[in-house]
Tab-separated table of C-alpha atoms and ligand atoms in Angstrom:
chain	number	residue	atom	x	y	z
A	21	UNK	CA	8.390	-5.865	5.319
A	22	UNK	CA	11.063	-8.562	5.273
A	23	UNK	CA	14.736	-8.063	4.100
A	24	UNK	CA	18.268	-6.652	4.203
A	25	UNK	CA	19.449	-3.150	5.282
A	26	UNK	CA	20.049	-0.358	2.714
A	27	UNK	CA	23.222	1.165	0.978
A	28	UNK	CA	23.712	4.281	-1.367
A	29	UNK	CA	25.230	6.889	-3.830
A	30	UNK	CA	23.942	10.475	-4.294
A	31	UNK	CA	23.975	12.782	-7.329
A	32	UNK	CA	22.773	16.258	-6.460
A	33	UNK	CA	21.345	18.769	-8.894
A	34	UNK	CA	22.678	22.393	-8.865
A	35	UNK	CA	22.035	24.021	-5.424
A	36	UNK	CA	18.775	25.974	-5.212
A	37	UNK	CA	18.868	29.614	-4.072
A	38	UNK	CA	16.928	29.623	-0.755
A	39	UNK	CA	19.223	28.863	2.230
A	40	UNK	CA	16.559	26.853	4.087
A	41	UNK	CA	16.097	24.182	1.442
A	42	UNK	CA	18.360	21.385	0.308
A	43	UNK	CA	19.308	20.831	-3.347
A	44	UNK	CA	16.870	18.539	-5.190
A	45	UNK	CA	18.580	15.167	-5.427
A	46	UNK	CA	18.450	11.746	-7.005
A	47	UNK	CA	20.019	8.952	-4.947
A	48	UNK	CA	20.621	5.412	-6.190
A	49	UNK	CA	20.677	2.850	-3.398
A	50	UNK	CA	19.951	-0.700	-2.360
A	51	UNK	CA	16.577	-1.252	-0.797
A	52	UNK	CA	14.798	-4.214	0.785
A	53	UNK	CA	16.318	-7.580	-0.139
A	54	UNK	CA	19.070	-5.649	-1.899
A	55	UNK	CA	16.701	-4.563	-4.660
A	56	UNK	CA	17.874	-1.407	-6.435
A	57	UNK	CA	15.937	1.746	-5.706
A	58	UNK	CA	16.067	5.459	-6.445
A	59	UNK	CA	15.271	8.147	-3.868
A	60	UNK	CA	14.070	11.503	-5.184
A	61	UNK	CA	14.255	14.479	-2.815
A	62	UNK	CA	12.805	17.892	-3.380
A	63	UNK	CA	14.107	21.159	-2.054
A	64	UNK	CA	11.352	21.693	0.512
A	65	UNK	CA	11.645	18.205	1.945
A	66	UNK	CA	9.234	16.036	0.001
A	67	UNK	CA	10.576	12.726	-1.273
A	68	UNK	CA	9.714	9.624	-3.273
A	69	UNK	CA	11.200	6.140	-3.619
A	70	UNK	CA	11.116	4.025	-6.777
A	71	UNK	CA	12.189	0.383	-7.078
A	72	UNK	CA	13.592	-0.735	-10.417
A	73	UNK	CA	11.714	-3.953	-9.723
A	74	UNK	CA	8.389	-3.140	-11.312
A	75	UNK	CA	9.319	0.514	-11.985
A	76	UNK	CA	7.391	0.764	-8.747
A	77	UNK	CA	6.935	3.896	-6.610
A	78	UNK	CA	6.815	2.596	-3.033
A	79	UNK	CA	6.905	5.866	-1.097
A	80	UNK	CA	5.827	9.492	-1.510
A	81	UNK	CA	6.279	11.816	1.446
A	82	UNK	CA	5.265	15.428	1.907
A	83	UNK	CA	7.602	18.122	3.194
A	84	UNK	CA	6.724	17.103	6.774
A	85	UNK	CA	8.017	13.619	6.046
A	86	UNK	CA	4.493	12.149	6.251
A	87	UNK	CA	3.927	9.089	4.056
A	88	UNK	CA	1.119	9.643	1.531
A	89	UNK	CA	1.038	6.212	-0.104
A	90	UNK	CA	-0.023	2.944	1.518
A	91	UNK	CA	2.522	0.114	1.555
A	92	UNK	CA	1.454	-3.107	3.246
A	93	UNK	CA	3.476	-4.188	6.289
A	94	UNK	CA	3.351	-7.620	4.636
A	95	UNK	CA	4.474	-6.481	1.196
A	96	UNK	CA	6.825	-8.995	-0.432
A	97	UNK	CA	9.912	-7.519	-2.103
A	98	UNK	CA	10.831	-10.678	-4.020
A	99	UNK	CA	10.174	-11.577	-7.688
A	100	UNK	CA	7.863	-12.749	-9.098
A	101	UNK	CA	5.487	-11.296	-6.496
A	102	UNK	CA	4.336	-7.727	-7.137
A	103	UNK	CA	4.929	-5.261	-4.294
A	104	UNK	CA	1.672	-4.704	-2.338
A	105	UNK	CA	1.177	-0.967	-2.157
A	106	UNK	CA	2.620	2.230	-3.593
A	107	UNK	CA	1.952	2.545	-7.340
A	108	UNK	CA	2.132	-0.771	-9.231
A	109	UNK	CA	2.030	-0.380	-13.029
A	110	UNK	CA	-0.528	-2.578	-14.758
A	111	UNK	CA	0.683	-3.187	-18.352
A	112	UNK	CA	0.059	-4.573	-20.974
A	113	UNK	CA	-3.123	-5.811	-19.279
A	114	UNK	CA	-5.347	-4.445	-16.537
A	115	UNK	CA	-6.624	-7.094	-14.114
A	116	UNK	CA	-8.009	-10.116	-15.962
A	117	UNK	CA	-8.912	-8.155	-19.115
A	118	UNK	CA	-6.962	-10.540	-21.348
A	119	UNK	CA	-4.998	-13.815	-21.412
A	120	UNK	CA	-1.972	-12.702	-19.372
A	121	UNK	CA	-1.547	-12.989	-15.607
A	122	UNK	CA	-3.508	-10.514	-13.477
A	123	UNK	CA	-2.402	-6.936	-14.237
A	124	UNK	CA	0.111	-7.979	-16.935
A	125	UNK	CA	3.891	-8.319	-16.345
A	126	UNK	CA	5.426	-4.836	-16.089
A	127	UNK	CA	4.944	-4.826	-12.289
A	128	UNK	CA	7.134	-7.893	-11.802
A	129	UNK	CA	9.933	-7.167	-14.232
A	130	UNK	CA	13.237	-5.435	-13.621
A	131	UNK	CA	13.336	-2.015	-15.297
A	132	UNK	CA	16.577	-0.230	-16.211
A	133	UNK	CA	17.610	3.379	-15.733
A	134	UNK	CA	17.092	5.082	-19.109
A	135	UNK	CA	20.470	6.710	-19.697
A	136	UNK	CA	19.444	8.362	-22.961
A	137	UNK	CA	15.739	9.215	-22.926
A	138	UNK	CA	14.327	11.010	-25.978
A	139	UNK	CA	13.542	14.699	-25.310
A	140	UNK	CA	10.829	15.012	-22.701
A	141	UNK	CA	7.498	16.265	-24.057
A	142	UNK	CA	7.042	19.047	-21.537
A	143	UNK	CA	9.600	21.580	-20.375
A	144	UNK	CA	9.876	20.905	-16.675
A	145	UNK	CA	11.396	22.718	-13.724
A	146	UNK	CA	11.603	19.473	-11.866
A	147	UNK	CA	15.091	18.505	-10.956
A	148	UNK	CA	14.289	15.463	-8.879
A	149	UNK	CA	13.345	12.884	-11.467
A	150	UNK	CA	14.420	9.532	-12.825
A	151	UNK	CA	13.835	7.956	-16.221
A	152	UNK	CA	13.304	4.189	-16.378
A	153	UNK	CA	12.837	1.893	-19.355
A	154	UNK	CA	11.332	-1.552	-19.905
A	155	UNK	CA	11.704	-3.676	-23.027
A	156	UNK	CA	10.307	-7.196	-23.439
A	157	UNK	CA	12.563	-10.187	-22.761
A	158	UNK	CA	12.474	-13.278	-24.948
A	159	UNK	CA	10.271	-14.872	-22.290
A	160	UNK	CA	7.881	-11.918	-22.469
A	161	UNK	CA	7.710	-12.201	-26.250
A	162	UNK	CA	6.491	-15.783	-25.836
A	163	UNK	CA	3.478	-14.666	-23.763
A	164	UNK	CA	2.939	-11.298	-25.473
A	165	UNK	CA	4.570	-11.370	-28.925
A	166	UNK	CA	5.104	-7.650	-29.317
A	167	UNK	CA	8.198	-5.477	-29.297
A	168	UNK	CA	7.834	-2.275	-27.336
A	169	UNK	CA	9.787	0.395	-25.485
A	170	UNK	CA	8.146	1.574	-22.282
A	171	UNK	CA	9.744	4.721	-20.859
A	172	UNK	CA	8.568	6.295	-17.619
A	173	UNK	CA	9.677	9.524	-15.983
A	174	UNK	CA	8.944	9.752	-12.254
A	175	UNK	CA	9.343	13.291	-10.972
A	176	UNK	CA	8.807	15.301	-7.836
A	177	UNK	CA	7.661	18.875	-8.392
A	178	UNK	CA	8.917	21.844	-6.362
A	179	UNK	CA	5.681	21.732	-4.346
A	180	UNK	CA	6.022	18.007	-3.679
A	181	UNK	CA	3.603	16.885	-6.399
A	182	UNK	CA	4.390	13.433	-7.785
A	183	UNK	CA	4.254	12.998	-11.550
A	184	UNK	CA	4.462	9.775	-13.546
A	185	UNK	CA	4.673	10.083	-17.321
A	186	UNK	CA	4.582	6.856	-19.338
A	187	UNK	CA	5.535	6.714	-23.010
A	188	UNK	CA	4.936	3.380	-24.738
A	189	UNK	CA	6.150	2.886	-28.280
A	190	UNK	CA	5.355	0.005	-30.648
A	191	UNK	CA	8.715	-1.136	-32.038
A	192	UNK	CA	7.408	-4.202	-33.866
A	193	UNK	CA	9.438	-4.775	-37.039
A	194	UNK	CA	6.769	-7.073	-38.509
A	195	UNK	CA	4.349	-4.234	-39.142
A	196	UNK	CA	1.930	-5.541	-36.530
A	197	UNK	CA	-0.085	-3.166	-34.299
A	198	UNK	CA	-0.672	-4.122	-30.660
A	199	UNK	CA	-3.337	-3.221	-28.095
A	200	UNK	CA	-3.068	-2.958	-24.330
A	201	UNK	CA	-4.989	-1.889	-21.243
A	202	UNK	CA	-3.299	0.031	-18.457
A	203	UNK	CA	-3.512	1.391	-14.904
A	204	UNK	CA	-1.456	3.283	-12.367
A	205	UNK	CA	-2.712	1.141	-9.469
A	206	UNK	CA	-2.214	3.818	-6.797
A	207	UNK	CA	-2.658	2.870	-3.117
A	208	UNK	CA	-3.438	6.061	-1.163
A	209	UNK	CA	-2.772	6.068	2.572
A	210	UNK	CA	-5.886	7.184	4.455
A	211	UNK	CA	-6.597	7.617	8.151
A	212	UNK	CA	-9.892	5.719	8.226
A	213	UNK	CA	-11.603	4.394	5.090
A	214	UNK	CA	-15.050	5.014	6.602
A	215	UNK	CA	-14.180	8.714	6.853
A	216	UNK	CA	-13.026	9.107	3.231
A	217	UNK	CA	-14.973	10.663	0.343
A	218	UNK	CA	-14.131	10.587	-3.345
A	219	UNK	CA	-15.386	13.452	-5.487
A	220	UNK	CA	-15.478	13.625	-9.288
A	221	UNK	CA	-17.060	10.224	-10.073
A	222	UNK	CA	-20.650	11.052	-9.238
A	223	UNK	CA	-23.349	10.069	-11.823
A	224	UNK	CA	-20.799	8.225	-14.001
A	225	UNK	CA	-21.246	4.760	-15.476
A	226	UNK	CA	-19.058	2.003	-14.046
A	227	UNK	CA	-18.377	-1.696	-14.476
A	228	UNK	CA	-18.795	-3.530	-11.185
A	229	UNK	CA	-16.131	-6.203	-10.785
A	230	UNK	CA	-18.138	-7.700	-7.930
A	231	UNK	CA	-21.107	-8.232	-10.260
A	232	UNK	CA	-19.515	-9.806	-13.353
A	233	UNK	CA	-18.445	-6.419	-14.676
A	234	UNK	CA	-22.105	-5.449	-15.113
A	235	UNK	CA	-22.612	-1.780	-16.036
A	236	UNK	CA	-24.324	0.587	-13.577
A	237	UNK	CA	-24.640	4.343	-13.076
A	238	UNK	CA	-23.249	5.921	-9.894
A	239	UNK	CA	-25.579	7.913	-7.659
A	240	UNK	CA	-25.221	11.677	-7.377
A	241	UNK	CA	-23.205	12.101	-4.205
A	242	UNK	CA	-19.543	11.739	-3.395
A	243	UNK	CA	-18.417	8.146	-2.908
A	244	UNK	CA	-18.127	6.883	0.653
A	245	UNK	CA	-17.055	3.400	1.787
A	246	UNK	CA	-18.676	0.831	4.056
A	247	UNK	CA	-17.907	-2.457	2.234
A	248	UNK	CA	-15.728	-4.052	-0.461
A	249	UNK	CA	-15.613	-1.998	-3.653
A	250	UNK	CA	-14.106	-2.879	-7.044
A	251	UNK	CA	-15.466	-0.571	-9.739
A	252	UNK	CA	-14.155	0.696	-13.063
A	253	UNK	CA	-15.542	4.205	-13.685
A	254	UNK	CA	-15.776	5.015	-17.364
A	255	UNK	CA	-14.800	8.256	-19.139
A	256	UNK	CA	-14.212	10.201	-15.963
A	257	UNK	CA	-13.161	13.849	-15.565
A	258	UNK	CA	-9.398	14.401	-15.620
A	259	UNK	CA	-9.432	15.406	-11.951
A	260	UNK	CA	-10.595	13.384	-8.942
A	261	UNK	CA	-10.426	14.419	-5.280
A	262	UNK	CA	-9.915	11.980	-2.396
A	263	UNK	CA	-10.807	13.687	0.877
A	264	UNK	CA	-9.468	12.370	4.148
A	265	UNK	CA	-11.443	14.210	6.788
A	266	UNK	CA	-9.493	12.999	9.762
A	267	UNK	CA	-6.139	13.931	8.283
A	268	UNK	CA	-7.598	17.198	6.875
A	269	UNK	CA	-5.952	16.217	3.635
A	270	UNK	CA	-7.207	16.103	0.061
A	271	UNK	CA	-5.418	14.145	-2.614
A	272	UNK	CA	-5.958	15.627	-6.063
A	273	UNK	CA	-5.423	13.117	-8.859
A	274	UNK	CA	-4.962	14.596	-12.344
A	275	UNK	CA	-4.676	12.296	-15.322
A	276	UNK	CA	-4.004	12.571	-19.024
A	277	UNK	CA	-4.511	9.892	-21.709
A	278	UNK	CA	-6.245	7.674	-19.106
A	279	UNK	CA	-10.023	7.980	-19.546
A	280	UNK	CA	-11.089	5.551	-16.787
A	281	UNK	CA	-10.630	5.323	-13.008
A	282	UNK	CA	-10.714	2.188	-10.852
A	283	UNK	CA	-11.745	2.353	-7.206
A	284	UNK	CA	-10.788	-0.607	-5.015
A	285	UNK	CA	-10.863	-1.580	-1.365
A	286	UNK	CA	-10.801	-5.310	-0.514
A	287	UNK	CA	-12.492	-4.792	2.890
A	288	UNK	CA	-12.168	-7.403	5.644
A	289	UNK	CA	-12.766	-10.775	3.955
A	290	UNK	CA	-10.511	-10.216	0.901
A	291	UNK	CA	-7.949	-8.605	3.214
A	292	UNK	CA	-7.724	-11.832	5.225
A	293	UNK	CA	-7.368	-13.827	2.025
A	294	UNK	CA	-4.316	-11.877	0.822
A	295	UNK	CA	-1.031	-13.194	2.297
A	296	UNK	CA	0.820	-9.977	1.544
A	297	UNK	CA	-1.797	-7.728	3.168
A	298	UNK	CA	-2.582	-7.229	6.888
A	299	UNK	CA	-6.071	-8.194	8.076
A	300	UNK	CA	-6.920	-4.634	9.198
A	301	UNK	CA	-4.928	-2.745	6.612
A	302	UNK	CA	-8.027	-2.227	4.423
A	303	UNK	CA	-9.006	0.485	6.930
A	304	UNK	CA	-6.007	2.607	5.971
A	305	UNK	CA	-5.850	2.396	2.167
A	306	UNK	CA	-7.881	3.187	-0.895
A	307	UNK	CA	-6.885	2.501	-4.483
A	308	UNK	CA	-7.955	5.118	-7.001
A	309	UNK	CA	-6.337	4.145	-10.270
A	310	UNK	CA	-5.958	6.267	-13.403
A	311	UNK	CA	-6.614	3.714	-16.139
A	312	UNK	CA	-7.364	2.870	-19.760
A	313	UNK	CA	-9.547	-0.230	-19.541
A	314	UNK	CA	-12.891	0.072	-21.320
A	315	UNK	CA	-11.247	0.856	-24.651
A	316	UNK	CA	-7.834	-0.758	-25.206
A	317	UNK	CA	-5.072	1.487	-26.579
A	318	UNK	CA	-3.920	0.352	-30.027
A	319	UNK	CA	-0.542	1.371	-31.487
A	320	UNK	CA	0.771	0.767	-34.985
A	321	UNK	CA	4.542	0.259	-35.366
A	322	UNK	CA	6.341	3.554	-34.685
A	323	UNK	CA	3.401	5.027	-32.806
A	324	UNK	CA	3.734	6.149	-29.171
A	325	UNK	CA	1.129	6.520	-26.408
A	326	UNK	CA	1.492	8.839	-23.412
A	327	UNK	CA	-0.270	8.374	-20.103
A	328	UNK	CA	0.323	10.875	-17.332
A	329	UNK	CA	-0.588	10.895	-13.634
A	330	UNK	CA	-0.076	13.851	-11.325
A	331	UNK	CA	-0.738	13.531	-7.620
A	332	UNK	CA	-0.870	16.367	-5.115
A	333	UNK	CA	-1.770	16.332	-1.462
A	334	UNK	CA	-3.244	19.554	-0.136
A	335	UNK	CA	-4.172	20.361	3.441
A	336	UNK	CA	-7.915	20.574	3.608
A	337	UNK	CA	-10.526	21.225	6.207
A	338	UNK	CA	-13.417	20.249	4.052
A	339	UNK	CA	-15.945	20.854	6.750
A	340	UNK	CA	-14.893	24.506	7.122
A	341	UNK	CA	-15.130	24.890	3.386
A	342	UNK	CA	-11.563	26.117	3.280
A	343	UNK	CA	-10.922	23.766	0.450
A	344	UNK	CA	-14.082	22.716	-1.208
A	345	UNK	CA	-13.260	19.729	-3.485
A	346	UNK	CA	-15.782	21.024	-5.997
A	347	UNK	CA	-13.642	24.174	-6.250
A	348	UNK	CA	-10.555	21.925	-6.606
A	349	UNK	CA	-12.246	19.861	-9.318
A	350	UNK	CA	-13.521	22.935	-11.190
A	351	UNK	CA	-10.371	25.059	-10.525
A	352	UNK	CA	-7.068	25.062	-12.457
B	482	TA6	O1	-7.593	-2.744	-9.368
B	482	TA6	C1	-8.501	-3.512	-8.686
B	482	TA6	C2	-8.109	-4.975	-8.812
B	482	TA6	O2	-8.145	-5.376	-10.138
B	482	TA6	C3	-8.995	-5.823	-7.905
B	482	TA6	O3	-9.865	-6.634	-8.625
B	482	TA6	C4	-8.000	-6.615	-7.061
B	482	TA6	O4	-7.720	-7.828	-7.591
B	482	TA6	C5	-6.805	-5.681	-7.069
B	482	TA6	O5	-6.758	-5.159	-8.348
B	482	TA6	C6	-5.495	-6.265	-6.624
B	482	TA6	O6	-4.949	-7.096	-7.559
B	482	TA6	P1	-3.599	-7.902	-7.219
B	482	TA6	O7	-3.312	-8.715	-8.445
B	482	TA6	O8	-2.535	-6.861	-6.973
B	482	TA6	O9	-3.860	-8.709	-6.002
């Protein structure tokens, strides 16, 4: 990662009772290349970092300070390039599903801190959160002639869960509806891709991006990885488990308002072809993306869409059955 050192200001939420923990906090600071970022810290030690450039989560750490998201060592923190890793936001277009550049423009725009967000839909205990907002510039209106307000709340739960809640409102004054596709393009950090299993997508239909988006049906077992994969799973369950045997860790992805899930690993050849990605880094990442792709979301003026992602990382020793993903997927 290339760039300048970091500077900061801290606002801390009211102190929490237990002596051992620190008060949840929200810190505004300068990140790589002087880009503005926000650091969220939770009382038991978990943390997350969000760049206003792209409204982009670039780090999520558990209460042992272990990084849970993959961020390429070659990531470029310089517009107009999107940051390679973390959680890029694909809006108003997923991949090449439309006339805009790949994955739309939200991931390479500067978002603002939303000083006056409308009341938040759910009552939340979370103290460590930030609200960001994106509105189209005149330039954006030339390529996508729609007025919108995109608000996102990024929050860290008391247990270290990471929650992203997007609210997109059509503010067109010309009465026109608009449609968009969407993804939280999450890069999970894994120990060894050949040791990872994904549960919850078995037997589902998917569009294979490596075969002209042809439609297939997944076989019955958990997904494992031994080559490039780029699949859009359709109408998936709201919970998906990503099991990292070696790290004895299971990521549980819960999603709301996002019917599809994209699974991507570039493997060796595509890895070499990407300038902002290390040749061997494909071994240590997997993208599992909560998405709305097959059926675009359409909003009339005044209407608002909500898309929510909740990530948790739980210690698991799958082999000993301590945490059987099936129980996770069927449980609360
Ligand atoms: O989400 C999967 C995908 O659409 C792949 O096809 C691959 O292109 C990946 O996104 C990365 O896209 P990017 O534009 O960030 O290089």
